[in-house]
């Protein structure tokens, strides 16, 4: 998921971006100006997690993250997605698409995302946390296959 340059869920541009997202662009337009400084502000307990999309796992990205001292959470490819953050991305995506005018650049998008994140209702977080047991049971029952989450 490339929050910052594209829709959080639908992968369509939230603002005009030319060309394809490559590892270099991901590093230069997302990680360097936004993600790494945020993780550094959070301190040594912060971890970076990606979804193994090609730009996220490019050698240039991995080298940059390592050189930046970022803790990386290993996430196997094709693993069951039990991470409720995907539901939060969907919620943020809906909120962002309702904002007019749309963000004009990555920095503006980042500011808008932060503002929307601050006003997400606590009930959303509570519901997602409370769903984890059901998610895990469903994943176990499907032997790691498809779940409705």
mmCIF file of C-alpha atoms in Angstrom:
data_model
loop_
_atom_site.group_PDB
_atom_site.id
_atom_site.type_symbol
_atom_site.label_atom_id
_atom_site.label_comp_id
_atom_site.label_asym_id
_atom_site.label_seq_id
_atom_site.Cartn_x
_atom_site.Cartn_y
_atom_site.Cartn_z
ATOM 1 C CA UNK A 1 0.000 0.000 0.000
ATOM 2 C CA UNK A 2 1.412 3.314 -1.000
ATOM 3 C CA UNK A 3 -0.274 5.818 1.226
ATOM 4 C CA UNK A 4 1.027 9.117 0.180
ATOM 5 C CA UNK A 5 0.867 8.873 -3.571
ATOM 6 C CA UNK A 6 -2.152 6.724 -4.294
ATOM 7 C CA UNK A 7 -5.483 5.819 -2.852
ATOM 8 C CA UNK A 8 -5.111 3.779 0.271
ATOM 9 C CA UNK A 9 -7.355 1.016 -0.974
ATOM 10 C CA UNK A 10 -8.192 1.367 -4.636
ATOM 11 C CA UNK A 11 -4.698 2.212 -5.878
ATOM 12 C CA UNK A 12 -6.007 5.067 -7.983
ATOM 13 C CA UNK A 13 -4.358 8.476 -7.709
ATOM 14 C CA UNK A 14 -5.703 10.832 -5.074
ATOM 15 C CA UNK A 15 -3.777 13.558 -6.860
ATOM 16 C CA UNK A 16 -1.925 13.722 -10.166
ATOM 17 C CA UNK A 17 1.206 11.560 -10.178
ATOM 18 C CA UNK A 18 3.158 11.003 -13.349
ATOM 19 C CA UNK A 19 4.667 7.638 -14.171
ATOM 20 C CA UNK A 20 4.814 4.377 -12.279
ATOM 21 C CA UNK A 21 5.754 4.010 -8.656
ATOM 22 C CA UNK A 22 9.198 2.442 -8.567
ATOM 23 C CA UNK A 23 11.439 1.613 -5.643
ATOM 24 C CA UNK A 24 13.361 4.837 -6.266
ATOM 25 C CA UNK A 25 10.210 6.959 -6.273
ATOM 26 C CA UNK A 26 8.862 5.174 -3.203
ATOM 27 C CA UNK A 27 12.130 5.880 -1.384
ATOM 28 C CA UNK A 28 12.414 9.497 -2.545
ATOM 29 C CA UNK A 29 8.757 10.587 -2.416
ATOM 30 C CA UNK A 30 7.343 8.563 0.477
ATOM 31 C CA UNK A 31 9.973 7.014 2.723
ATOM 32 C CA UNK A 32 12.615 9.742 2.880
ATOM 33 C CA UNK A 33 10.354 12.775 3.421
ATOM 34 C CA UNK A 34 7.481 11.169 5.344
ATOM 35 C CA UNK A 35 7.822 7.646 6.693
ATOM 36 C CA UNK A 36 11.374 7.593 8.063
ATOM 37 C CA UNK A 37 11.099 10.950 9.884
ATOM 38 C CA UNK A 38 7.825 9.802 11.439
ATOM 39 C CA UNK A 39 9.347 6.496 12.558
ATOM 40 C CA UNK A 40 12.376 8.323 13.976
ATOM 41 C CA UNK A 41 10.084 10.622 15.969
ATOM 42 C CA UNK A 42 8.323 7.569 17.383
ATOM 43 C CA UNK A 43 11.611 6.228 18.746
ATOM 44 C CA UNK A 44 13.356 2.841 18.747
ATOM 45 C CA UNK A 45 10.164 0.909 19.485
ATOM 46 C CA UNK A 46 8.696 1.871 16.082
ATOM 47 C CA UNK A 47 8.591 -0.684 13.284
ATOM 48 C CA UNK A 48 8.055 -0.334 9.547
ATOM 49 C CA UNK A 49 5.750 -2.869 7.909
ATOM 50 C CA UNK A 50 4.955 -3.128 4.225
ATOM 51 C CA UNK A 51 2.820 -5.463 2.166
ATOM 52 C CA UNK A 52 5.637 -6.829 -0.023
ATOM 53 C CA UNK A 53 4.465 -4.908 -3.084
ATOM 54 C CA UNK A 54 7.268 -4.695 -5.625
ATOM 55 C CA UNK A 55 8.233 -1.047 -4.948
ATOM 56 C CA UNK A 56 8.250 -1.691 -1.187
ATOM 57 C CA UNK A 57 10.629 -4.635 -1.417
ATOM 58 C CA UNK A 58 13.071 -3.207 -3.973
ATOM 59 C CA UNK A 59 16.742 -3.473 -3.044
ATOM 60 C CA UNK A 60 17.111 0.331 -3.078
ATOM 61 C CA UNK A 61 14.272 0.575 -0.535
ATOM 62 C CA UNK A 62 15.664 -2.143 1.733
ATOM 63 C CA UNK A 63 19.153 -0.595 1.615
ATOM 64 C CA UNK A 64 17.757 2.847 2.424
ATOM 65 C CA UNK A 65 15.702 1.560 5.364
ATOM 66 C CA UNK A 66 18.684 -0.324 6.749
ATOM 67 C CA UNK A 67 20.973 2.715 6.387
ATOM 68 C CA UNK A 68 18.322 4.853 8.090
ATOM 69 C CA UNK A 69 18.263 2.522 11.094
ATOM 70 C CA UNK A 70 14.592 1.644 10.632
ATOM 71 C CA UNK A 71 13.307 -1.477 12.387
ATOM 72 C CA UNK A 72 11.602 -3.629 9.779
ATOM 73 C CA UNK A 73 8.847 -6.070 10.644
ATOM 74 C CA UNK A 74 9.267 -9.125 8.472
ATOM 75 C CA UNK A 75 6.035 -10.039 6.744
ATOM 76 C CA UNK A 76 5.991 -13.141 4.549
ATOM 77 C CA UNK A 77 4.601 -12.796 1.053
ATOM 78 C CA UNK A 78 1.143 -14.321 0.542
ATOM 79 C CA UNK A 79 0.509 -14.523 4.275
ATOM 80 C CA UNK A 80 -3.019 -14.224 5.630
ATOM 81 C CA UNK A 81 -3.735 -10.568 6.257
ATOM 82 C CA UNK A 82 -4.898 -10.351 9.842
ATOM 83 C CA UNK A 83 -3.736 -6.790 10.221
ATOM 84 C CA UNK A 84 -6.712 -4.560 11.073
ATOM 85 C CA UNK A 85 -4.807 -1.500 9.826
ATOM 86 C CA UNK A 86 -6.176 -2.359 6.381
ATOM 87 C CA UNK A 87 -9.655 -1.529 7.691
ATOM 88 C CA UNK A 88 -8.362 1.794 8.989
ATOM 89 C CA UNK A 89 -6.783 2.541 5.599
ATOM 90 C CA UNK A 90 -10.182 1.898 4.015
ATOM 91 C CA UNK A 91 -11.819 4.311 6.447
ATOM 92 C CA UNK A 92 -9.172 6.956 5.775
ATOM 93 C CA UNK A 93 -9.542 6.381 2.032
ATOM 94 C CA UNK A 94 -13.278 7.073 2.230
ATOM 95 C CA UNK A 95 -12.661 10.223 4.286
ATOM 96 C CA UNK A 96 -9.945 11.440 1.894
ATOM 97 C CA UNK A 97 -12.126 10.921 -1.169
ATOM 98 C CA UNK A 98 -14.860 13.024 0.432
ATOM 99 C CA UNK A 99 -12.463 15.981 0.827
ATOM 100 C CA UNK A 100 -12.709 18.590 -1.884
ATOM 101 C CA UNK A 101 -10.489 19.736 -3.356
ATOM 102 C CA UNK A 102 -8.253 16.651 -3.345
ATOM 103 C CA UNK A 103 -4.684 16.935 -2.020
ATOM 104 C CA UNK A 104 -2.377 18.839 -4.354
ATOM 105 C CA UNK A 105 0.841 16.973 -3.498
ATOM 106 C CA UNK A 106 2.333 14.352 -1.165
ATOM 107 C CA UNK A 107 2.955 16.794 1.676
ATOM 108 C CA UNK A 108 -0.624 18.083 1.533
ATOM 109 C CA UNK A 109 -1.912 14.496 1.481
ATOM 110 C CA UNK A 110 0.208 13.713 4.542
ATOM 111 C CA UNK A 111 -1.261 16.702 6.398
ATOM 112 C CA UNK A 112 -4.793 15.720 5.412
ATOM 113 C CA UNK A 113 -4.236 12.121 6.510
ATOM 114 C CA UNK A 114 -2.929 13.268 9.882
ATOM 115 C CA UNK A 115 -5.953 15.507 10.390
ATOM 116 C CA UNK A 116 -8.394 12.733 9.443
ATOM 117 C CA UNK A 117 -6.558 10.207 11.649
ATOM 118 C CA UNK A 118 -6.981 12.502 14.664
ATOM 119 C CA UNK A 119 -10.775 12.523 14.321
ATOM 120 C CA UNK A 120 -11.383 8.825 13.658
ATOM 121 C CA UNK A 121 -13.963 7.668 16.216
ATOM 122 C CA UNK A 122 -12.623 5.513 19.053
ATOM 123 C CA UNK A 123 -15.349 2.936 18.310
ATOM 124 C CA UNK A 124 -13.554 2.014 15.061
ATOM 125 C CA UNK A 125 -10.374 1.128 16.946
ATOM 126 C CA UNK A 126 -12.287 -0.730 19.642
ATOM 127 C CA UNK A 127 -14.227 -2.759 17.086
ATOM 128 C CA UNK A 128 -11.054 -3.727 15.238
ATOM 129 C CA UNK A 129 -9.209 -4.730 18.406
ATOM 130 C CA UNK A 130 -12.199 -6.775 19.537
ATOM 131 C CA UNK A 131 -12.310 -8.543 16.156
ATOM 132 C CA UNK A 132 -8.812 -10.024 16.450
ATOM 133 C CA UNK A 133 -9.872 -13.242 18.181
ATOM 134 C CA UNK A 134 -12.484 -13.914 15.494
ATOM 135 C CA UNK A 135 -9.968 -13.084 12.752
ATOM 136 C CA UNK A 136 -7.430 -15.544 14.169
ATOM 137 C CA UNK A 137 -10.006 -18.312 14.640
ATOM 138 C CA UNK A 138 -11.291 -17.846 11.096
ATOM 139 C CA UNK A 139 -7.729 -17.905 9.729
ATOM 140 C CA UNK A 140 -6.982 -21.086 11.679
ATOM 141 C CA UNK A 141 -10.220 -22.738 10.526
ATOM 142 C CA UNK A 142 -9.380 -21.904 6.888
ATOM 143 C CA UNK A 143 -5.851 -23.263 7.419
ATOM 144 C CA UNK A 144 -4.347 -19.927 6.425
ATOM 145 C CA UNK A 145 -6.577 -19.547 3.388
ATOM 146 C CA UNK A 146 -9.191 -16.954 2.524
ATOM 147 C CA UNK A 147 -11.121 -15.254 5.306
ATOM 148 C CA UNK A 148 -13.806 -12.629 4.940
ATOM 149 C CA UNK A 149 -11.507 -10.105 6.627
#
